[in-house]
Short mmCIF file of C-alpha atoms in Angstrom, two decimals:
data_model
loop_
_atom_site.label_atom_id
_atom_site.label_comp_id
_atom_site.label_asym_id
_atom_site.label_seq_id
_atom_site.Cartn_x
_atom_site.Cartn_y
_atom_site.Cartn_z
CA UNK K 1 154.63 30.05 159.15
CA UNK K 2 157.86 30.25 157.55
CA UNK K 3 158.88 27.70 154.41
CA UNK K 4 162.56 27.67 152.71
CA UNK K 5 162.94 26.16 149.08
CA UNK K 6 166.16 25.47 149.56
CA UNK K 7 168.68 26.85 146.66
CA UNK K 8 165.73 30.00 146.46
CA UNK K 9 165.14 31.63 149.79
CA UNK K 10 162.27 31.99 152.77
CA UNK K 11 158.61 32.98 152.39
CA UNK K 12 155.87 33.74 155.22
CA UNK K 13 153.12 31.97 154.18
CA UNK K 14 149.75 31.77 156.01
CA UNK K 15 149.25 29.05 157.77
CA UNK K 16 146.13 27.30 156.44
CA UNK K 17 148.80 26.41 153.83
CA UNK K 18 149.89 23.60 155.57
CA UNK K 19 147.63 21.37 154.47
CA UNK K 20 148.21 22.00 150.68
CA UNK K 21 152.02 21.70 151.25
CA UNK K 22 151.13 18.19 152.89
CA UNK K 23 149.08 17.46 150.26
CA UNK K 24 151.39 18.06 147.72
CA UNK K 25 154.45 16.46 149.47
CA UNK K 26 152.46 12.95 149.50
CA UNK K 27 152.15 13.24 146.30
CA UNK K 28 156.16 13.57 145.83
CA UNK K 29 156.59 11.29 148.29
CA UNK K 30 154.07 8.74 145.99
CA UNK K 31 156.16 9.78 143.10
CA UNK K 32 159.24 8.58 145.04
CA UNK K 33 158.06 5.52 145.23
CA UNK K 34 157.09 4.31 142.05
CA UNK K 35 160.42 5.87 140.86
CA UNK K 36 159.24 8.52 138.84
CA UNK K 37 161.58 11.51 138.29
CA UNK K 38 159.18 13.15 136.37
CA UNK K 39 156.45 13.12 138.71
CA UNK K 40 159.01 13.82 141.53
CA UNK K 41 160.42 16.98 140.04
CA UNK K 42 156.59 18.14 138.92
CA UNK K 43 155.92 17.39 142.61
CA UNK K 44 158.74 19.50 144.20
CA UNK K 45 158.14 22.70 141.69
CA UNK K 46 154.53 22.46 142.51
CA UNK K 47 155.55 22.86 146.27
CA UNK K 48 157.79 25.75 146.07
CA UNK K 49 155.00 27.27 143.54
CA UNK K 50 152.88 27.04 146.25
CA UNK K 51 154.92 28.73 148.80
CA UNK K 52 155.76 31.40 146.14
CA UNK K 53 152.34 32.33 144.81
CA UNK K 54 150.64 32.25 148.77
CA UNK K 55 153.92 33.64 150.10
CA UNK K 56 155.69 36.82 151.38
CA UNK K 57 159.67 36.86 150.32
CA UNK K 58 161.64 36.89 153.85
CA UNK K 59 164.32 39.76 153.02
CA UNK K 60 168.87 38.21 152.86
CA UNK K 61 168.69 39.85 156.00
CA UNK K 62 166.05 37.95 157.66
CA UNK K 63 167.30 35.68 160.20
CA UNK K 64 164.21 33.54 160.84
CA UNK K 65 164.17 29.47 161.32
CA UNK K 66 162.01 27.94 158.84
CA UNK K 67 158.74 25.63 160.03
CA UNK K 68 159.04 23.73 156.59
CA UNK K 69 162.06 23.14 154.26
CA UNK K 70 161.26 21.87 150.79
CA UNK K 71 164.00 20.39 148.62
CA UNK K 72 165.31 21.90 145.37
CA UNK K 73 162.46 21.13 142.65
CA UNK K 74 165.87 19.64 140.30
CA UNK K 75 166.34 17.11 142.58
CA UNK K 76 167.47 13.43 141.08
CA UNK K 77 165.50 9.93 142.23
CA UNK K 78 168.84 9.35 143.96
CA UNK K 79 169.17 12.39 145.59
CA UNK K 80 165.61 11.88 147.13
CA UNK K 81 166.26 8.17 148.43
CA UNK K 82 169.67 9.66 149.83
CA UNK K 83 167.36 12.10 151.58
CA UNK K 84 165.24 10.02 152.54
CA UNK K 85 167.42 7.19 153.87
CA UNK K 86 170.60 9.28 155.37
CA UNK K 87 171.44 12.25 156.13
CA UNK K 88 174.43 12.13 153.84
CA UNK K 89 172.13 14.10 151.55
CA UNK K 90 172.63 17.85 153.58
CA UNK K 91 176.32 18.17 153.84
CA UNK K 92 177.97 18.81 157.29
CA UNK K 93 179.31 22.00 157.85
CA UNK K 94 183.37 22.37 157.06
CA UNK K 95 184.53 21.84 160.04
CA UNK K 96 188.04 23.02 161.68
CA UNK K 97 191.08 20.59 159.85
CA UNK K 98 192.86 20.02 163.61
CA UNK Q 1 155.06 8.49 156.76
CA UNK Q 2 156.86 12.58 156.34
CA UNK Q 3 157.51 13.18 152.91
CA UNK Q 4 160.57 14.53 151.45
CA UNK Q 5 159.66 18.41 152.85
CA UNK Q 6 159.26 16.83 156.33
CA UNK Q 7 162.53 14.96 155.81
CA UNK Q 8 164.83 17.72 154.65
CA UNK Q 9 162.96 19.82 157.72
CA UNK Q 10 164.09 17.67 160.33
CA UNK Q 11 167.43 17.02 159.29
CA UNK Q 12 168.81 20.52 158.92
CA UNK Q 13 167.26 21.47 162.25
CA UNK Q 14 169.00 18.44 164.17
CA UNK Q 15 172.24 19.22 162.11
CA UNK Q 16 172.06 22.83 163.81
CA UNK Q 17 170.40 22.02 167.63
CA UNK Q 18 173.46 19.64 167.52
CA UNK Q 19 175.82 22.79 166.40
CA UNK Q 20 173.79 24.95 169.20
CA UNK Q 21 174.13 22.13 172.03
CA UNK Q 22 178.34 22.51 171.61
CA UNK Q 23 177.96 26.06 173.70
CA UNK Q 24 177.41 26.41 176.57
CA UNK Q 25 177.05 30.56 176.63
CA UNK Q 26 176.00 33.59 174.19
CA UNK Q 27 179.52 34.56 173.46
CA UNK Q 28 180.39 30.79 173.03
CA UNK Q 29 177.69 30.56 170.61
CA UNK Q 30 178.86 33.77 168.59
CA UNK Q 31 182.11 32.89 168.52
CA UNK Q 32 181.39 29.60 167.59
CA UNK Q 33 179.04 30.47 164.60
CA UNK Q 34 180.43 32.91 163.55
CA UNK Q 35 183.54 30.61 162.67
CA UNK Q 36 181.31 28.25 161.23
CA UNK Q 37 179.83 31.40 159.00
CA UNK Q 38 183.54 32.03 157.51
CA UNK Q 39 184.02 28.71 157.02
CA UNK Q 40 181.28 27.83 155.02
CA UNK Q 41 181.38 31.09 153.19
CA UNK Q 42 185.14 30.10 151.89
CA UNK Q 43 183.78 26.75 151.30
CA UNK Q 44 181.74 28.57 148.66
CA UNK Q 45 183.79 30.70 147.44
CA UNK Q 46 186.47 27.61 146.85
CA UNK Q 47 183.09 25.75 145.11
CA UNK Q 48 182.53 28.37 142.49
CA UNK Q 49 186.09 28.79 141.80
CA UNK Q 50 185.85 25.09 140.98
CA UNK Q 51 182.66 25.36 139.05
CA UNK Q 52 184.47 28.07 137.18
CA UNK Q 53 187.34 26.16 135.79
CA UNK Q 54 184.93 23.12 134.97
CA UNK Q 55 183.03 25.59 132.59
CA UNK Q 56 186.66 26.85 130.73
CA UNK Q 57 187.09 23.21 130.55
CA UNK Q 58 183.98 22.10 128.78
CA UNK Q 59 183.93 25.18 126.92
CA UNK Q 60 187.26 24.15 124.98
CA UNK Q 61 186.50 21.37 124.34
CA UNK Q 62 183.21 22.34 122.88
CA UNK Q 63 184.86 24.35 120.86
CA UNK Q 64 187.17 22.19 119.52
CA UNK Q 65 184.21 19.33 118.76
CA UNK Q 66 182.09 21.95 117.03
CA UNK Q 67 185.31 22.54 114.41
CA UNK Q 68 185.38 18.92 114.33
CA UNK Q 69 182.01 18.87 113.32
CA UNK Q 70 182.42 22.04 110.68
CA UNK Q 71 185.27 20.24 109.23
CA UNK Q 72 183.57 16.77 109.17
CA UNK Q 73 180.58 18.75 107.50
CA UNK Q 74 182.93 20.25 104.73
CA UNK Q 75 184.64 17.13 103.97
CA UNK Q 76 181.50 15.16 102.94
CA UNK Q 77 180.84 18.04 100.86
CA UNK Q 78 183.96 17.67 99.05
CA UNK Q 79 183.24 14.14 99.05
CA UNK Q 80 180.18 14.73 97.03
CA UNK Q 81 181.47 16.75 94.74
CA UNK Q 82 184.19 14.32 93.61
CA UNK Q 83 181.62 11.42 93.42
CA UNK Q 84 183.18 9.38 96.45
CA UNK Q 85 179.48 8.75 97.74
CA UNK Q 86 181.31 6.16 99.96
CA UNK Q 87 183.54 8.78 101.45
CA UNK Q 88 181.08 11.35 102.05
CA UNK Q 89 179.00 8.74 104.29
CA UNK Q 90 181.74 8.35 106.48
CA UNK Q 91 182.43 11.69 106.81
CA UNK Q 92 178.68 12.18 107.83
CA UNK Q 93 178.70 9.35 110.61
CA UNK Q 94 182.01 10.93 112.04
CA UNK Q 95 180.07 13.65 112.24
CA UNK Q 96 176.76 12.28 113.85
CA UNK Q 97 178.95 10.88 116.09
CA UNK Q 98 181.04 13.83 117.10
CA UNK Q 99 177.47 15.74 117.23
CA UNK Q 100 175.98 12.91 120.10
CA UNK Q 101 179.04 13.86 122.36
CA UNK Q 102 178.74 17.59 121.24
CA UNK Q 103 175.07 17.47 122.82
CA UNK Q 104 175.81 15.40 126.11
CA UNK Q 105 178.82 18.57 126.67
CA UNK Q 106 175.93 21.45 126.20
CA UNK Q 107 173.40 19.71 128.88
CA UNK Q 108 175.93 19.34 131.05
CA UNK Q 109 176.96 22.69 130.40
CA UNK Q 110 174.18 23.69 131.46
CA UNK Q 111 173.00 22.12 134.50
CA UNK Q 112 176.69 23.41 135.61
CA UNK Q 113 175.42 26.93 134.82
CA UNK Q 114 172.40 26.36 136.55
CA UNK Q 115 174.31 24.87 139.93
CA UNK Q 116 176.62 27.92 139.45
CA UNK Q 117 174.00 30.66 139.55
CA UNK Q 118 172.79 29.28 142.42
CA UNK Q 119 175.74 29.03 144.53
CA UNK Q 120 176.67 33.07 143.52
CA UNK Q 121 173.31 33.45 144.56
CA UNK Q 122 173.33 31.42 148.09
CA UNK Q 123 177.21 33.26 149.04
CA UNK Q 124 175.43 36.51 148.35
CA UNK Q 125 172.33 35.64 151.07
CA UNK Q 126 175.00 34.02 153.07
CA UNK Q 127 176.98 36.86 153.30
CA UNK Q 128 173.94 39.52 154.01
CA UNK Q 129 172.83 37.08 156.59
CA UNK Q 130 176.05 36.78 158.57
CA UNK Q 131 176.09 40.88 157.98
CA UNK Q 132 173.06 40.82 160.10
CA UNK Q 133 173.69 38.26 162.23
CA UNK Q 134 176.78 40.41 163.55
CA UNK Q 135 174.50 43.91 163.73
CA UNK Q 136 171.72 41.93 165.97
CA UNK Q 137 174.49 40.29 168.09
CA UNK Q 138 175.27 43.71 169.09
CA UNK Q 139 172.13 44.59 169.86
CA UNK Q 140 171.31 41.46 172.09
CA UNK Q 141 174.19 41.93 173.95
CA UNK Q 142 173.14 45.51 174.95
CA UNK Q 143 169.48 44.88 175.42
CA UNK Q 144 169.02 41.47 177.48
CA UNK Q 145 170.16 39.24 180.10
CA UNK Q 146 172.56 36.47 179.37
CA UNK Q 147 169.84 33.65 179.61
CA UNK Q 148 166.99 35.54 177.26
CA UNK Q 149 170.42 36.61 175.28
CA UNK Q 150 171.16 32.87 174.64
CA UNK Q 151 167.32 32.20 173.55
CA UNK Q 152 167.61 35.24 171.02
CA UNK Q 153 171.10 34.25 169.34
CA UNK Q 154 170.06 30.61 169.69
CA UNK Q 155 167.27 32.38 167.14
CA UNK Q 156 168.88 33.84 164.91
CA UNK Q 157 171.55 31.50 164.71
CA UNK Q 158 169.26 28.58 163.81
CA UNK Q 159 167.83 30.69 160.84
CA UNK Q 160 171.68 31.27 159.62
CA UNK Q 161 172.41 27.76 159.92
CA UNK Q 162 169.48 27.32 157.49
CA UNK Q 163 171.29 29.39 155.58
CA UNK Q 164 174.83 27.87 155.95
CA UNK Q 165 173.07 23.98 155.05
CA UNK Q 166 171.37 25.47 151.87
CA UNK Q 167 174.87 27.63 150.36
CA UNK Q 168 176.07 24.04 151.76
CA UNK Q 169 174.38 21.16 149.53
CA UNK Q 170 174.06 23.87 146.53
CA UNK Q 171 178.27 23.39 147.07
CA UNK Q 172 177.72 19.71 147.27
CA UNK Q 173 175.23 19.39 144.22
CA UNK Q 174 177.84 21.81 142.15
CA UNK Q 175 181.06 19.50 142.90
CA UNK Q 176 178.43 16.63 141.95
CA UNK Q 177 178.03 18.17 138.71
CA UNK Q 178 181.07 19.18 138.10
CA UNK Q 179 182.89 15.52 139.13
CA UNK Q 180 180.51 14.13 136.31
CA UNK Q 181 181.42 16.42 134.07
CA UNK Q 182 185.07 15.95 134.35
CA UNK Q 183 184.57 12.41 134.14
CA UNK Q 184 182.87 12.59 130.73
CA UNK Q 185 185.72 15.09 129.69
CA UNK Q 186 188.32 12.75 130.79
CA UNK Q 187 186.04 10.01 128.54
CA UNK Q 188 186.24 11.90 125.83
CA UNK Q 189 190.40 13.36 125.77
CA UNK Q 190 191.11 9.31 126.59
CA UNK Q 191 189.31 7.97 123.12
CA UNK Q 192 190.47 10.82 121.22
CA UNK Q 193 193.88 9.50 122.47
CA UNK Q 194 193.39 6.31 121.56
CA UNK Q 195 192.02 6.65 118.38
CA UNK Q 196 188.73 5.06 118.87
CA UNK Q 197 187.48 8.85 118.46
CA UNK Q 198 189.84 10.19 116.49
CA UNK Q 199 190.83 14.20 116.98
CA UNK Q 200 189.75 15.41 113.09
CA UNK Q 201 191.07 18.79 114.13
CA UNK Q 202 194.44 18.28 114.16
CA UNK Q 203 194.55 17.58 110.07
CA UNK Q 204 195.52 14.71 107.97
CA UNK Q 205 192.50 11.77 109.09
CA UNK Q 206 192.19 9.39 106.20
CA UNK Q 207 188.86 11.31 104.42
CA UNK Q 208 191.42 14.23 103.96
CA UNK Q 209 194.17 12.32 102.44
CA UNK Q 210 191.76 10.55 100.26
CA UNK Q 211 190.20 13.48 99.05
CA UNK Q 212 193.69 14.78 98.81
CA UNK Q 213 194.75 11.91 96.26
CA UNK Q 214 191.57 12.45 94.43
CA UNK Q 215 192.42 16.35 93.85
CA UNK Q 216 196.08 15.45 92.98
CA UNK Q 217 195.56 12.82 90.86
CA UNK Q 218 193.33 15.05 89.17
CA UNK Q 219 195.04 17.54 88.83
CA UNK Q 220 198.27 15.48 87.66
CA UNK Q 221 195.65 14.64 84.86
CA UNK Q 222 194.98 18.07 83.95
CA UNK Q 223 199.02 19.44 84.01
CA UNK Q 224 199.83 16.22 82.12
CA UNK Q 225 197.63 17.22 79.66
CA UNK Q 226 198.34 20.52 79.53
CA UNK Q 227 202.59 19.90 78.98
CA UNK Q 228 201.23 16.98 76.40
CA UNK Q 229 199.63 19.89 74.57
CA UNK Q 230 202.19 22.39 75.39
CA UNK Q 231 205.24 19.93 73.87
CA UNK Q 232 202.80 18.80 70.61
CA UNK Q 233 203.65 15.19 71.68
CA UNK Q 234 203.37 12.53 69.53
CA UNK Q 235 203.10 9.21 69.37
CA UNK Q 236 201.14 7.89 71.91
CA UNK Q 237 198.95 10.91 72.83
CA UNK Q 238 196.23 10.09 75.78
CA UNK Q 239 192.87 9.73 74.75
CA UNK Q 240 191.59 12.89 76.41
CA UNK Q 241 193.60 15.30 74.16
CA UNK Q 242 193.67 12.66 71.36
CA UNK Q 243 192.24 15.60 68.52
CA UNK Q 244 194.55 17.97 69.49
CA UNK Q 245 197.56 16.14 68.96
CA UNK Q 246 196.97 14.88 65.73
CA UNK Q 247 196.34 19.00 64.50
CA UNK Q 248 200.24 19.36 65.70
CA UNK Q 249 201.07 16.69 63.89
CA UNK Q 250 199.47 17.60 60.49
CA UNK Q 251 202.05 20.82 59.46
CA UNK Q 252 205.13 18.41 60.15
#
């Protein structure tokens, strides 16, 4: 399967990975919770290390869709609960100004 | 419950089906992103410009706090050195104060930096991507029908929109940034304005004229004594150059 970090780039990464890359997005999602920045940012680098270190870089060119999409490991506590509660978080695209 | 990963999955996908579901055929869909493409990629372009100008910003006024700090560090020197213990502590707590706001500028400064490298980095892939977004449209145009054509750019254009929504909130997190920092800048030129700060650079704070009136009444001191000596005054001599007055005296 494919994973973006977003603000990095795309890896192929086999797909038994799945499970870690759940695993470890529990645990930022636990980290969320209690409100923890430090945990949360731990949490997110330890993802996209995962999908680094078991991954395959996806050359600029490359114009595959991603299965997963993990957040920027420098990601704020209120960036995550915007993420997590709107979708005010991923900008909309600029859109024509008629 | 999806976590965070899940989260940011399925909200950049529906962002794009939606974009996808506006046309109706492949050369609606190319035309279509293909706008989108230059529109985000000027977006960029106009968010580093931004970021840009932010950094010459805090970079002045960096500057102009580290002299403050320098200067601040010289005066309690000078301080010492004329015994105004009093003086050089204030000097010193100007400075730790200056040197707080000094280190809130460089972490900004940084994370700005940070934000900035990856938004040079994200036009870059942006701009390869659309490259080969417009080489394979060419291709699936030659090579098959209009409905597997549609499934093929519907493809490729879902991987670019990835694209486009990452270049996208790295613009977003930048202007974030750099919003903050402007407000702290602004913070910062208002209480140097008002005096609550004041701006030590610009010469003549009250630790300079003080130690100012300590060197000139000292030296008035010294050249008084000196023209005492010079004119062998009598009478009331000061008691500093007492001895040498009564010597002149003696052959008169």
């Amino acid at each position: 399967m494919i994973v973006r970090v977003l603000g990095e780039g795309q890896w192929r990464v086999d797909d038994s990975l799945r499970a870690r890359l759940q695993e470890l997005d529990d645990q930022v999602s636990l980290a969320l919770d209690a409100g923890d920045e430090a945990a949360l940012r731990s949490g997110l680098a330890a993802l996209a290390d995962a999908v680094r270190s078991h991954g395959e870089a996806l050359p600029a060119e490359d114009l595959s869709a991603s299965d997963a999409i993990v957040p920027p490991a420098d990601l704020s506590l209120e960036e995550a609960r915007e993420l997590m509660s709107n979708e005010g978080f991923i900008p909309d695209l600029p859109t024509p100004a008629s | 419950m999806p976590g965070l990963m899940g989260r940011a999955t399925t909200i950049i996908k529906a962002k794009f089906s939606k974009l996808l579901d506006r046309a109706e055929n492949p050369n609606e869909t190319l035309d279509y992103s293909y706008e989108e493409q230059l529109r985000q990629l000027q977006n960029v372009k106009r968010g580093i410009a931004d970021v840009t100008t932010a950094k010459k910003r805090l970079e002045l006024q960096y500057t102009s706090m580290q002299q403050q700090v320098d200067k601040l560090d010289g005066q309690a020197k000078q301080a010492l050195q004329a015994n105004r213990e009093d003086l050089a502590r204030e000097a010193l707590a100007r400075k730790a104060a200056v040197q707080a706001q000094l280190d809130g500028i460089m972490q900004q400064g940084q994370q700005l930096e940070a934000q900035q490298q990856k938004l040079i980095e994200g036009e870059k892939t942006l701009q390869t991507k659309v490259e080969a977004f417009r080489t394979q449209k060419e291709v699936i145009k030659a090579q098959y029908s209009a409905a597997e054509a549609q499934v093929r750019i519907g493809e490729a254009a879902t991987g670019l929109g990835e694209q486009m929504a990452d270049v996208g909130l790295a613009v977003q997190r930048a202007k974030d940034k750099t919003e903050q920092m402007q407000a702290r800048a602004n913070a910062i030129d208002e209480l140097t304005t008002s005096g609550a700060l004041e701006d030590y650079t610009s010469g003549g704070d009250d630790i300079d004229r003080q130690l100012a009136q300590i060197s000139q009444s000292a030296q008035v001191d010294d050249e008084l004594a000196k023209m005492k000596a010079e004119l062998g005054q009598g009478g009331d001599p000061p008691k500093a150059i007492e001895g040498a007055g009564s010597e002149e005296e003696a052959p008169k």
